[in-house]
Coordinates of C-alpha atoms in Angstrom, one line a residue:
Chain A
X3 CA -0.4 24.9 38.2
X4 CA -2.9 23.2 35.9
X5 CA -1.1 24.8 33.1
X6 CA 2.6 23.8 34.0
X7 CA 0.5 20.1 35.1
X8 CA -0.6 20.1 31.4
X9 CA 2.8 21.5 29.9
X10 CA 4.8 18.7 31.6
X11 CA 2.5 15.9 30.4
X12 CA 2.4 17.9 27.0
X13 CA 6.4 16.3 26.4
X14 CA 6.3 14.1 28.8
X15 CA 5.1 11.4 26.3
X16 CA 7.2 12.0 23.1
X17 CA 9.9 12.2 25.8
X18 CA 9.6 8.9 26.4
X19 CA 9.1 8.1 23.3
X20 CA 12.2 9.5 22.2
X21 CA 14.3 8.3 25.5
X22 CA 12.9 5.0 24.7
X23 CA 14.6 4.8 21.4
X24 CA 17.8 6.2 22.8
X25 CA 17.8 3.6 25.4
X26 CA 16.6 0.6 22.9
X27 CA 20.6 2.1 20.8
X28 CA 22.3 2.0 24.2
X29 CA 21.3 -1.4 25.7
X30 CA 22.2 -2.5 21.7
X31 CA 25.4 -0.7 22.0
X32 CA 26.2 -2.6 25.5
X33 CA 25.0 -5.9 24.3
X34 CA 27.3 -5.7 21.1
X35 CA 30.7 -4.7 22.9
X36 CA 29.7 -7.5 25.7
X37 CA 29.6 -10.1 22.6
X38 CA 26.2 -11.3 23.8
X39 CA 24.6 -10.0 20.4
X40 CA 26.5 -10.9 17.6
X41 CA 28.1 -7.7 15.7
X42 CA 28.7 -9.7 12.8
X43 CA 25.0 -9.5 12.5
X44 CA 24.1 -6.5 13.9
X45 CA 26.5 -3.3 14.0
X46 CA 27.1 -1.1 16.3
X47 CA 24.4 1.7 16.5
X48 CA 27.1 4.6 16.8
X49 CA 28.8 2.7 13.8
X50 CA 25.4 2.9 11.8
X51 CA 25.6 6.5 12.5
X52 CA 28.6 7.1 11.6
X53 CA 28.1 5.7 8.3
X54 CA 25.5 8.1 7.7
X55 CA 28.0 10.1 6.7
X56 CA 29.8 8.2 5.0
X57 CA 27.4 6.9 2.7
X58 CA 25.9 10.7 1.6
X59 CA 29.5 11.5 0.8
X60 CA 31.3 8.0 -0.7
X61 CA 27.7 6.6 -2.3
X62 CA 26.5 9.9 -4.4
X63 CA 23.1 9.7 -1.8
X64 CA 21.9 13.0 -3.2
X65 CA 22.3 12.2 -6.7
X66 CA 20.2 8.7 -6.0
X67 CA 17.9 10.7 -3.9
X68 CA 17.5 12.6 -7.2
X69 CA 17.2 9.1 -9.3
X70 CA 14.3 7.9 -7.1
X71 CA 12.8 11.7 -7.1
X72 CA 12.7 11.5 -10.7
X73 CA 10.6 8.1 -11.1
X74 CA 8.3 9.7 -8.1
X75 CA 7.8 12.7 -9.6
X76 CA 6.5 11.4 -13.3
X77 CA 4.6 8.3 -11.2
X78 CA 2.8 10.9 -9.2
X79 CA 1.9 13.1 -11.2
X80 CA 0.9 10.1 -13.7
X81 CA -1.3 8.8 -11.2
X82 CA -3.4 12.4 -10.5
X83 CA -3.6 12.2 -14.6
X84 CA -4.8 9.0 -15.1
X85 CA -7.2 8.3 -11.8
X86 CA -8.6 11.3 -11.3
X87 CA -10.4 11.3 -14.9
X88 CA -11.4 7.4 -14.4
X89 CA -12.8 8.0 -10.8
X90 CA -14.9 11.5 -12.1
X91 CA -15.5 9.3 -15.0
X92 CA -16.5 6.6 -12.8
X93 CA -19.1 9.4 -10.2
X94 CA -20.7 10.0 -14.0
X95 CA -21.8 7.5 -15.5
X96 CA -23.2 5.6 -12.7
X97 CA -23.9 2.5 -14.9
X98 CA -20.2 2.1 -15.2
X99 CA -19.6 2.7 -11.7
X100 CA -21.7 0.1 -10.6
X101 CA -19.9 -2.2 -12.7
X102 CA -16.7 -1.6 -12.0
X103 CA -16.5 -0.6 -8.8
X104 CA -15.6 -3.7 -6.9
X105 CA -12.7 -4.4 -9.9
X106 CA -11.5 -1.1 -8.6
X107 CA -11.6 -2.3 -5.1
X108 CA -10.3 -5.6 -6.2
X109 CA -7.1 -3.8 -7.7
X110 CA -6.7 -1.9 -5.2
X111 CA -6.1 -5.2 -2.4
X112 CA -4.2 -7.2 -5.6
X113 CA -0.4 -8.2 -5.4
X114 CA 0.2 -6.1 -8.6
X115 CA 3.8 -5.4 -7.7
X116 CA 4.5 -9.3 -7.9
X117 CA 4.2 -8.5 -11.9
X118 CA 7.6 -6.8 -11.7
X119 CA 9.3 -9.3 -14.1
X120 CA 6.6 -9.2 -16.7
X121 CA 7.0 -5.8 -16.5
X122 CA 10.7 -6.1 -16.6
X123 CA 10.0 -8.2 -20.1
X124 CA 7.7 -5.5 -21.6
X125 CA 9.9 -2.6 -20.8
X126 CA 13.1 -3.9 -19.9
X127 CA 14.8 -3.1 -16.8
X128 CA 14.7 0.6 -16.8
X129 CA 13.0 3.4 -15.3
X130 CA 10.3 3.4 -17.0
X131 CA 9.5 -0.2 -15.7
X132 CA 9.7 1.3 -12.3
X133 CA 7.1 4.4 -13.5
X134 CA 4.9 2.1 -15.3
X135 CA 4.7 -0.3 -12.3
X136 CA 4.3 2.3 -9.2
X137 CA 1.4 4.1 -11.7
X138 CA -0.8 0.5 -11.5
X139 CA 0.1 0.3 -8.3
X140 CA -0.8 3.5 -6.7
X141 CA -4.5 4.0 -9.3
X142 CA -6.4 2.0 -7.3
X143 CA -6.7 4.9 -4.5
X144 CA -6.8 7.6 -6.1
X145 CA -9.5 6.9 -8.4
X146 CA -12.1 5.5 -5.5
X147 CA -11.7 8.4 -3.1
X148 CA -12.3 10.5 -6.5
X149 CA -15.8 9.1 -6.7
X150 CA -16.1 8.9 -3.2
X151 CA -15.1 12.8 -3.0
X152 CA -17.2 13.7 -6.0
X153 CA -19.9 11.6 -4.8
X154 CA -19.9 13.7 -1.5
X155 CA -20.3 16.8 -2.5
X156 CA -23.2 18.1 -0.8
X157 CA -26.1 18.7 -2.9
X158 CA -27.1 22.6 -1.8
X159 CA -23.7 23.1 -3.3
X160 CA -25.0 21.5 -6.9
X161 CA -28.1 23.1 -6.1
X162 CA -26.5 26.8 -6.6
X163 CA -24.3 26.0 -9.3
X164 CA -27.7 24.9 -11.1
X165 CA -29.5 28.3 -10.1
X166 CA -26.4 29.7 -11.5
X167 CA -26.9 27.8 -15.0
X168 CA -23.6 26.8 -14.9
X169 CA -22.5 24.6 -18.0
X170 CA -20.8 20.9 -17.4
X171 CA -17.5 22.0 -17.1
X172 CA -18.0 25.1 -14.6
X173 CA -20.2 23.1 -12.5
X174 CA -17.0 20.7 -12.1
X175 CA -14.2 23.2 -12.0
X176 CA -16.2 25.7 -9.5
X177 CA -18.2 23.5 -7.7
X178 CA -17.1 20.0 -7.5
X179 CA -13.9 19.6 -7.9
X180 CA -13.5 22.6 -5.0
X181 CA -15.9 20.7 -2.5
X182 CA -14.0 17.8 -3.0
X183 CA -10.8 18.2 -3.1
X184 CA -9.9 17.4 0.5
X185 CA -11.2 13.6 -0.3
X186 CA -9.2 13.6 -3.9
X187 CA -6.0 14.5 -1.6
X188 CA -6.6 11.9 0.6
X189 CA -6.7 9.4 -2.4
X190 CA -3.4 11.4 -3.7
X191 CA -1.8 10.8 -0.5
X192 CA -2.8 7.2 -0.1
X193 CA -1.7 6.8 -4.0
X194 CA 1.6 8.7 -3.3
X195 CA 2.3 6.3 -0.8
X196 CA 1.9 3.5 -3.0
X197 CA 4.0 4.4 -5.4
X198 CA 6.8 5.7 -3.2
X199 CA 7.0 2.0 -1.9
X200 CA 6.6 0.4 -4.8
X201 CA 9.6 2.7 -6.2
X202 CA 11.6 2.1 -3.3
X203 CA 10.7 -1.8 -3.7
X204 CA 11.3 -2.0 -6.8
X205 CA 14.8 -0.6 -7.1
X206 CA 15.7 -2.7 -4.7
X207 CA 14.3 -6.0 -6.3
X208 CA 15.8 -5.3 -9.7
X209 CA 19.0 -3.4 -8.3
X210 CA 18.4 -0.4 -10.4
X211 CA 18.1 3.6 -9.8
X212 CA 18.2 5.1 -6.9
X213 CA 17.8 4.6 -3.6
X214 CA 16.3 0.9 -3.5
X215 CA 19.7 0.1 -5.4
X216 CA 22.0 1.5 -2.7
X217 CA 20.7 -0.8 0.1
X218 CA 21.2 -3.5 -2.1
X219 CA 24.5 -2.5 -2.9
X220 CA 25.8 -2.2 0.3
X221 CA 23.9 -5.7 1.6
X222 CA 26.0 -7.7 -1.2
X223 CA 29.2 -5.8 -0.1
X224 CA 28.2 -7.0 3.3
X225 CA 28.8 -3.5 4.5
X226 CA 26.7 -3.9 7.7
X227 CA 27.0 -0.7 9.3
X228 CA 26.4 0.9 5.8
X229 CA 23.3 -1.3 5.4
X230 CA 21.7 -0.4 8.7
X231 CA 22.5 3.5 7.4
X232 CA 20.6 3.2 4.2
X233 CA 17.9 2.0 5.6
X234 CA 17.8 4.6 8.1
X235 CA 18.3 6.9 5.5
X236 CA 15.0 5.5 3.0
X237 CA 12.7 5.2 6.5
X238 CA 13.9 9.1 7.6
X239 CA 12.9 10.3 3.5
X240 CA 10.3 8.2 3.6
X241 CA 8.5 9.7 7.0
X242 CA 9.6 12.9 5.9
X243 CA 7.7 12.7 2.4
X244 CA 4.2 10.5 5.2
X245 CA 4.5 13.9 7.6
X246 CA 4.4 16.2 4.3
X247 CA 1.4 15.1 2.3
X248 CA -0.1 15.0 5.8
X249 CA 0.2 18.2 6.4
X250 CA -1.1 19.7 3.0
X251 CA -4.2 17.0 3.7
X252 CA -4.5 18.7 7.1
X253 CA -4.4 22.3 5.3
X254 CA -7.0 21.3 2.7
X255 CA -9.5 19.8 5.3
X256 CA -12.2 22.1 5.6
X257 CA -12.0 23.8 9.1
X258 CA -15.9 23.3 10.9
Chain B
X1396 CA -31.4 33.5 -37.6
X1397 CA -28.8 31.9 -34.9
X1398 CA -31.5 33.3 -32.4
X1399 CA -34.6 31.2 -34.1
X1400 CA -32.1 28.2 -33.2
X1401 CA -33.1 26.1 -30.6
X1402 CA -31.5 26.2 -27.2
X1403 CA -30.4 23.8 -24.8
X1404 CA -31.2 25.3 -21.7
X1405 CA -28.0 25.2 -19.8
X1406 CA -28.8 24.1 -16.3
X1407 CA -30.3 21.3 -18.3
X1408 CA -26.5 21.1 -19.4
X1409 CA -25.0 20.0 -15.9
X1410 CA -27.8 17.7 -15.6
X1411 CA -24.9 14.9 -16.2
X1412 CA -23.4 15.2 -13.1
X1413 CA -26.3 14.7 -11.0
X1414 CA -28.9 13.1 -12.9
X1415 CA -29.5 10.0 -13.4
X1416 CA -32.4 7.0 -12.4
X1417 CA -31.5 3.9 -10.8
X1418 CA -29.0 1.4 -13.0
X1419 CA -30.4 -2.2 -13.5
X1420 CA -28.5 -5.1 -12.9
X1421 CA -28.8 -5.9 -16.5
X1422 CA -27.0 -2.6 -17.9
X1423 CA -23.9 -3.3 -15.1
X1424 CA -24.1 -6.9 -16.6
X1425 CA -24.1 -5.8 -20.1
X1426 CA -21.0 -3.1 -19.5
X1427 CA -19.0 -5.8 -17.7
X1428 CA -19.5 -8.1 -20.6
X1429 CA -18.7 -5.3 -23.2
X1430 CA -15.6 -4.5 -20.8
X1431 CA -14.2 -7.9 -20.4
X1432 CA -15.1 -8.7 -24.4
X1433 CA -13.7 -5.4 -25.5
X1434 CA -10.3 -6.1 -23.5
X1435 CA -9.8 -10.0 -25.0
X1436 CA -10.2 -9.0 -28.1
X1437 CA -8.3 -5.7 -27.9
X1438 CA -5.3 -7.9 -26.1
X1439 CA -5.7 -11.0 -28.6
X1440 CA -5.4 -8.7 -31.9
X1441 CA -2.2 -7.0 -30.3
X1442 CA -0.9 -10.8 -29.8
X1443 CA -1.8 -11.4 -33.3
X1444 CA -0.5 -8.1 -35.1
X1445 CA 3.1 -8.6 -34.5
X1446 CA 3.8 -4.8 -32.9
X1447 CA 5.6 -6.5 -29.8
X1448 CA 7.9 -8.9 -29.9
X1449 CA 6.8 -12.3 -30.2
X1450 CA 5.8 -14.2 -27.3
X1451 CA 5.5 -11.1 -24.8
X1452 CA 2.1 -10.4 -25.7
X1453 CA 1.0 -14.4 -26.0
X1454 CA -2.5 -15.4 -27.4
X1455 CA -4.9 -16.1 -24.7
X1456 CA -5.5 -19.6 -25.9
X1457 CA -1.8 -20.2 -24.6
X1458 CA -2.7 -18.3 -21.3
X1459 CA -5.5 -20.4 -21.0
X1460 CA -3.3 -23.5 -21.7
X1461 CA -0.7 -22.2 -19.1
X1462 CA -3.3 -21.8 -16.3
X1463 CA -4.3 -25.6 -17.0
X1464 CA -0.9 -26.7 -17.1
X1465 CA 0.4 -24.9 -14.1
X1466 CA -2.7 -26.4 -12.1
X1467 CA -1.8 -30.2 -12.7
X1468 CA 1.7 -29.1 -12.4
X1469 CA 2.9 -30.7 -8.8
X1470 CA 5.8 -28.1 -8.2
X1471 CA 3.3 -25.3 -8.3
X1472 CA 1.1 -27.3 -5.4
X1473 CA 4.1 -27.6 -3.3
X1474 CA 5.5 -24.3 -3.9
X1475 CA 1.9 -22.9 -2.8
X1476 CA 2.4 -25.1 0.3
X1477 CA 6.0 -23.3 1.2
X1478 CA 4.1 -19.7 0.1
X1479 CA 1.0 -20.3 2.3
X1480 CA 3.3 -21.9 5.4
X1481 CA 5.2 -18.4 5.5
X1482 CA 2.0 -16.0 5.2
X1483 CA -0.2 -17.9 8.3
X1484 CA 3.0 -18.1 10.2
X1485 CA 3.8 -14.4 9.3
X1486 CA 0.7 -13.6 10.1
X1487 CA 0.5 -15.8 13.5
X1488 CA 3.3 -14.1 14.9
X1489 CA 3.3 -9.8 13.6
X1490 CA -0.7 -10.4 14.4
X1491 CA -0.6 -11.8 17.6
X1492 CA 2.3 -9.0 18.4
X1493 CA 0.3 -6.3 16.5
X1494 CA -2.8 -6.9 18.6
X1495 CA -0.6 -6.9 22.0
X1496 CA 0.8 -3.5 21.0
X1497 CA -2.1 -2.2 19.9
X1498 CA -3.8 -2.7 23.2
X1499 CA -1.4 -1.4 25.1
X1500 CA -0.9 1.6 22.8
X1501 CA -4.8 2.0 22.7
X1502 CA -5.9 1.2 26.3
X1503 CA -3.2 3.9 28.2
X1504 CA -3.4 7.2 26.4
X1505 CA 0.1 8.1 27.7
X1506 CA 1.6 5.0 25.9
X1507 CA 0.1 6.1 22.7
X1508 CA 1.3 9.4 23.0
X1509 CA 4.4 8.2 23.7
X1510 CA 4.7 5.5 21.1
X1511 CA 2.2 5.5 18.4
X1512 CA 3.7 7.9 16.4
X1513 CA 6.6 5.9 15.7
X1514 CA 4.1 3.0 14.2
X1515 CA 2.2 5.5 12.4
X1516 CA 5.1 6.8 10.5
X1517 CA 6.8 3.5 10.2
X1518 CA 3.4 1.9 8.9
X1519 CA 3.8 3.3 5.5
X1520 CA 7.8 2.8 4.5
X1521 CA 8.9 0.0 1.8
X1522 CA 9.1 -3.2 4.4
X1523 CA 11.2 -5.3 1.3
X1524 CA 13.9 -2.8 2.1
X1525 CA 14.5 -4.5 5.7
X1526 CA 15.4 -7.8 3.7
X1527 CA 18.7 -8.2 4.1
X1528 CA 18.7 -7.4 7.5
X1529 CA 16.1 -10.3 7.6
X1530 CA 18.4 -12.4 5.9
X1531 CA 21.8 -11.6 8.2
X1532 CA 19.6 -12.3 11.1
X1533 CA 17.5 -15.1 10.4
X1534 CA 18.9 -16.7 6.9
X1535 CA 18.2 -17.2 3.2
X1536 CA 15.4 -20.1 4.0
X1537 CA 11.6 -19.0 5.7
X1538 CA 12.5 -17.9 8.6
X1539 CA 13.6 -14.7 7.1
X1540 CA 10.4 -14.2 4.5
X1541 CA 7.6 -15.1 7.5
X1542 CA 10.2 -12.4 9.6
X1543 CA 9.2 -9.7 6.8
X1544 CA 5.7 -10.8 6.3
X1545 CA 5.2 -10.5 10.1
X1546 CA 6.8 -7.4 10.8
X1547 CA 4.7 -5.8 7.6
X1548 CA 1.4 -6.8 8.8
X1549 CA 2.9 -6.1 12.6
X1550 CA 2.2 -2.5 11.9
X1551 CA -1.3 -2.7 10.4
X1552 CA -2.6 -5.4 12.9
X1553 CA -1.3 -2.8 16.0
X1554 CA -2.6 0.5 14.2
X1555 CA -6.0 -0.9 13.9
X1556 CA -6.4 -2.5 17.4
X1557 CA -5.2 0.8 18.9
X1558 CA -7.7 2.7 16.9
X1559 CA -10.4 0.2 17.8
X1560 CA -9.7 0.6 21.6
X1561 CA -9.9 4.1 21.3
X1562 CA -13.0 3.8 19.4
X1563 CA -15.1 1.8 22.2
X1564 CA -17.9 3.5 23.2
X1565 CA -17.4 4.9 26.6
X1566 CA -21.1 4.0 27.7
X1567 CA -20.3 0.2 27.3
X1568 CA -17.4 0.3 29.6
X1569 CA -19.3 2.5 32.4
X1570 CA -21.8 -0.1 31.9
X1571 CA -19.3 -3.1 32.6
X1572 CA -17.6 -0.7 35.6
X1573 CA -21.5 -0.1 36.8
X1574 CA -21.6 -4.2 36.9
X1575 CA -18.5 -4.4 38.5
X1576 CA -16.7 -6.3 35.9
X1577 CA -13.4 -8.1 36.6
X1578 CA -11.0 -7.2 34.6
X1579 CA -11.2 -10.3 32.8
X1580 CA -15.0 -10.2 32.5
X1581 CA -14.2 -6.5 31.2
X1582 CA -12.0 -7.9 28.7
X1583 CA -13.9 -11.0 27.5
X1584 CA -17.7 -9.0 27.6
X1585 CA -16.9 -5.1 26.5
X1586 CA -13.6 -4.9 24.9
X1587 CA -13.1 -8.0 22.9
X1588 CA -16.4 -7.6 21.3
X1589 CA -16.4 -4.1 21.0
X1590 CA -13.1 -4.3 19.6
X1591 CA -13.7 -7.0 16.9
X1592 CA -14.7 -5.0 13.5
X1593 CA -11.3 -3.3 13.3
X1594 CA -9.2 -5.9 14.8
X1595 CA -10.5 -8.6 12.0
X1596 CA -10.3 -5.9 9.9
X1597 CA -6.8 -5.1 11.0
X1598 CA -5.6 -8.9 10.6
X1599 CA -7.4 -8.9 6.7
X1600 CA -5.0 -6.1 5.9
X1601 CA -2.7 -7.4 8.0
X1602 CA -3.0 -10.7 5.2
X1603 CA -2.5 -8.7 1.8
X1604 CA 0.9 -6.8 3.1
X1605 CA 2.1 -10.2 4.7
X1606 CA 1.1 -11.7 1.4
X1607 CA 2.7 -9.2 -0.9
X1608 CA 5.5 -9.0 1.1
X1609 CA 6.6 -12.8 1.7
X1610 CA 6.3 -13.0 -2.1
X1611 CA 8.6 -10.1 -3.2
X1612 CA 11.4 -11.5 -0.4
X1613 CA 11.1 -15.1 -2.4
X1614 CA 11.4 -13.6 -5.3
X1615 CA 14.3 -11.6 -4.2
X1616 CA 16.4 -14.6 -2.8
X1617 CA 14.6 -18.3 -2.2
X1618 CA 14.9 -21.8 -3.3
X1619 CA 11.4 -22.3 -3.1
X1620 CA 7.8 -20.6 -3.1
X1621 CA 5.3 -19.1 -5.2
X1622 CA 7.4 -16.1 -5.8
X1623 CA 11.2 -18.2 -6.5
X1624 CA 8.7 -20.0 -9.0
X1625 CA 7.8 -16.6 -11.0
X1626 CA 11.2 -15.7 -11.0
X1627 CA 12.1 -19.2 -12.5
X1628 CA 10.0 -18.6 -15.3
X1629 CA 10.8 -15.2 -15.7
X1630 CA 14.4 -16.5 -16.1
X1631 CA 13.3 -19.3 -19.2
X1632 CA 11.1 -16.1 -20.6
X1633 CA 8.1 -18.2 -20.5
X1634 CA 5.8 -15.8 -20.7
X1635 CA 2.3 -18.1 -21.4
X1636 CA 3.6 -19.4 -17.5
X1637 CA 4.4 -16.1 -16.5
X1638 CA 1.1 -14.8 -16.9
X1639 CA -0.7 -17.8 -15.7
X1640 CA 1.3 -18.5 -12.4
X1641 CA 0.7 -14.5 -11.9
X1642 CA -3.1 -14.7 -12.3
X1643 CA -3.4 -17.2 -10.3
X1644 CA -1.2 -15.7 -7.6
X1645 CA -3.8 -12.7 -7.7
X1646 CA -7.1 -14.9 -7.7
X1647 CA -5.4 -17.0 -4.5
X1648 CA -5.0 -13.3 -2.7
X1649 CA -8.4 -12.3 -3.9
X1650 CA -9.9 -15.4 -3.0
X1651 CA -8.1 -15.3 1.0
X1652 CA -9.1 -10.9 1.0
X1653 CA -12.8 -12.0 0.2
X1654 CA -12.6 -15.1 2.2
X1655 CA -10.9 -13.3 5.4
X1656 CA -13.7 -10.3 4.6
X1657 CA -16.7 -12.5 4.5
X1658 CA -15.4 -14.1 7.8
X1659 CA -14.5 -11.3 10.0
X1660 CA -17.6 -9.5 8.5
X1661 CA -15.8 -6.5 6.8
X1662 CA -15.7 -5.2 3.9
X1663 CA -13.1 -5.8 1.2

């Protein structure tokens, strides 16, 4: 009985969850076709849906899911290049830690995707202005939990490495890189994050690429129930890509 | 003869990544210096050699002159005003909703279940993306940049209060129930100060995304505000102004994330 008792309240919350959001689309639904909410501002949730369709087959969705895929890819894997050196850098050479640190932290709260139209100037408006721009953007976490990480390793750990004479580059390969890795990914998750919304963002601001560009495509066509799609669209991909990286982070946290 | 050679002993070898005495104030003081120095003149000799096109990398004399100029300039005071208007309201309203969610999603575990994921995964997604539907619903004027702001820090202000609730140490409430606490006693004596570290702390994030996100919407479509203004300049390619206005954009952020962290008494 405690079992079933357990089983029940088990789905009995994402149940509501779920019926909650059903119901939220029906009483919207209701509202629309009894004119009390304006459809000329909002659409018709079954018409939204509908346009789901619509838009993967009559606005090329996959091959701007590709676009945006493209400036993720080289912006992610630029950030792990780039902050992951500074922030072991940084757990080396203490001196510079201490005086950099707080600059680090600084970037990392800083409006630095307000710079888009210098960045526009320097690189024009092109990809690689997106790239360039999601890189600064998404640094700052990478390369603090990378000292953080590195910074935690636990010392028995450095200990046996040393027993083990180990040179520089084994002790970090073998020893602290491993131990430290679950941190790092939390950094690459936070910084993947970053630069997935400052990719999103930034397509949209300047109208270029990939999926940013399609919502504001469809907004100045005033195609409402296409909008509402898109956006649906970019906030499904963009859970999707949260849920992943949480997983792997989940995988690579040591089990106690 | 290679064996006569001295050698380094090699566990001396990974001394580097764990050695290492305490580092004075002067040496961090000294490397900042060298950093700072090392990056004006690096910046002023690329402004000087002619590799980029003229103007885009501009001398920082002319930065320097921008930053003055832009400081007596009356426009930029007034289009501060309209900036810092939609950010407090922004934050006003998706705080004060934040915090309400929050402690409903915090205080009955079933709720959260029920509910929290959704703000979780929603936390995280590009919030300029909403804009237009901000804009068909409330408008081109502020209404529809302090809707944005607020629904961006909405998220963070909720996530941290329900995470604070949670994170109220069982003891202090049997201790209240022990009392018997009215509810509002409970509130005002256990929760509220238990809760306060990631509540503030919630609101000071909550700042920076309202912030960062009432400036991108200006910039996107506005007739006035900080961000309308860098996208007037970016349109004359004044780029002495362009780098002022934008430094100054970032000290004003820094200066309200270390004000707000100093007051609420976290850390930045």
């Amino acid at each position: 009985m405690a079992d079933a008792g357990a089983g029940r309240s088990r789905w009995a919350a994402p149940a509501l969850g779920a019926g909650s959001v059903i119901a939220i689309f029906a009483a919207l639904e209701i509202l629309l076709k009894t004119g009390i909410v304006n459809r000329f501002i909002v659409p018709y949730p079954s018409a939204v849906l509908l346009s789901l369709e619509r838009i993967i087959v009559e606005e090329n969705v996959l091959g701007r899911v590709g676009e945006t895929a493209f400036e993720m890819f080289f912006s992610c894997i630029a950030v792990i290049l780039i902050g992951v050196p500074i922030g072991t850098a940084l757990y080396r050479y203490r001196a510079l830690r201490r005086a950099v640190e707080d600059w680090v932290a600084a970037l990392a709260a800083a409006p630095l995707v307000l710079a888009f139209p210098l960045f526009l100037v320097l690189f024009g408006r092109s990809s690689l202005t997106i790239i360039v721009m999601s890189v600064i953007t998404g640094l700052a976490p990478i390369i603090i939990k990378t000292t953080e990480g590195l910074a935690g390793v636990r010392p028995v750990l450095i200990n046996v490495g040393k027993s083990l004479k180990m040179g520089d580059s084994q002790m970090f390969w073998k020893i602290l890189i491993p131990a430290a890795l679950p941190v790092i990914f939390s950094g690459i998750r936070l910084s993947w994050t970053f630069v997935l919304i400052s990719v999103v963002g930034i397509e949209f601001l300047i109208n270029l690429g990939g999926l940013g560009q399609l919502i504001n495509d469809l907004a100045e066509r005033y195609d409402l129930p296409g909008t509402y799609a898109a956006i649906l669209f970019v906030v499904g991909v963009s859970v999707c890509f949260f849920m992943i990286l949480e997983r792997v982070e989940t995988w690579l946290r040591p089990n106690p | 003869m290679a064996a006569t050679e001295p050698v380094r002993p090699k566990a001396a070898r990974s001394q580097g990544w764990t050695a290492g005495g305490p580092v004075s104030g002067r040496d961090t003081n000294l490397i900042r210096i060298g950093i700072v120095l090392g990056a004006a003149i690096l910046w002023e000799g690329v402004s000087r050699s002619g590799w980029l096109f003229q103007d885009v990398v501009p001398s920082l004399l002319a930065i320097g002159a921008a930053i003055g100029k832009m400081l007596v300039n009356p426009a930029f005071y007034a289009n501060l005003q309209v900036t810092a208007g939609e950010v407090f309201a922004s934050l006003a309203i998706g705080g004060a909703l934040g915090i309400f969610t929050g402690i409903a999603l915090g205080s009955n575990r079933f709720l959260g279940a029920a509910f929290e994921p959704y703000v979780y995964y929603l936390a995280p997604t590009p919030r300029i993306i909403f804009f237009p539907v901000m804009i068909m619903w409330f408008g081109v004027g502020a209404a529809s940049k302090i809707a944005l702001g607020a629904l961006s820090c909405f998220f963070t202000v909720a996530l941290s209060t329900a995470g604070g609730m949670r994170g109220i140490d069982t003891v202090l409430i049997r201790v209240g129930k022990s009392f018997r606490a009215t509810p509002w006693q409970m509130g005002m004596k256990i929760y509220l100060p238990a809760m306060r570290v990631p509540v503030l702390n919630g609101i000071r994030l909550g700042f920076g995304t309202a912030m960062v996100t009432a400036l991108l919407a200006e910039t996107k479509l506005s007739n006035q505000g900080l961000g309308y203004m860098i996208m007037q300049i970016y349109s004359r390619f004044d780029m002495p102004s362009l780098y002022a206005l934008l430094i100054i954009v970032f000290i004003i952020a820094g200066a309200g994330n270390l004000i707000l962290g100093r007051v609420t008494g976290t850390n930045a």
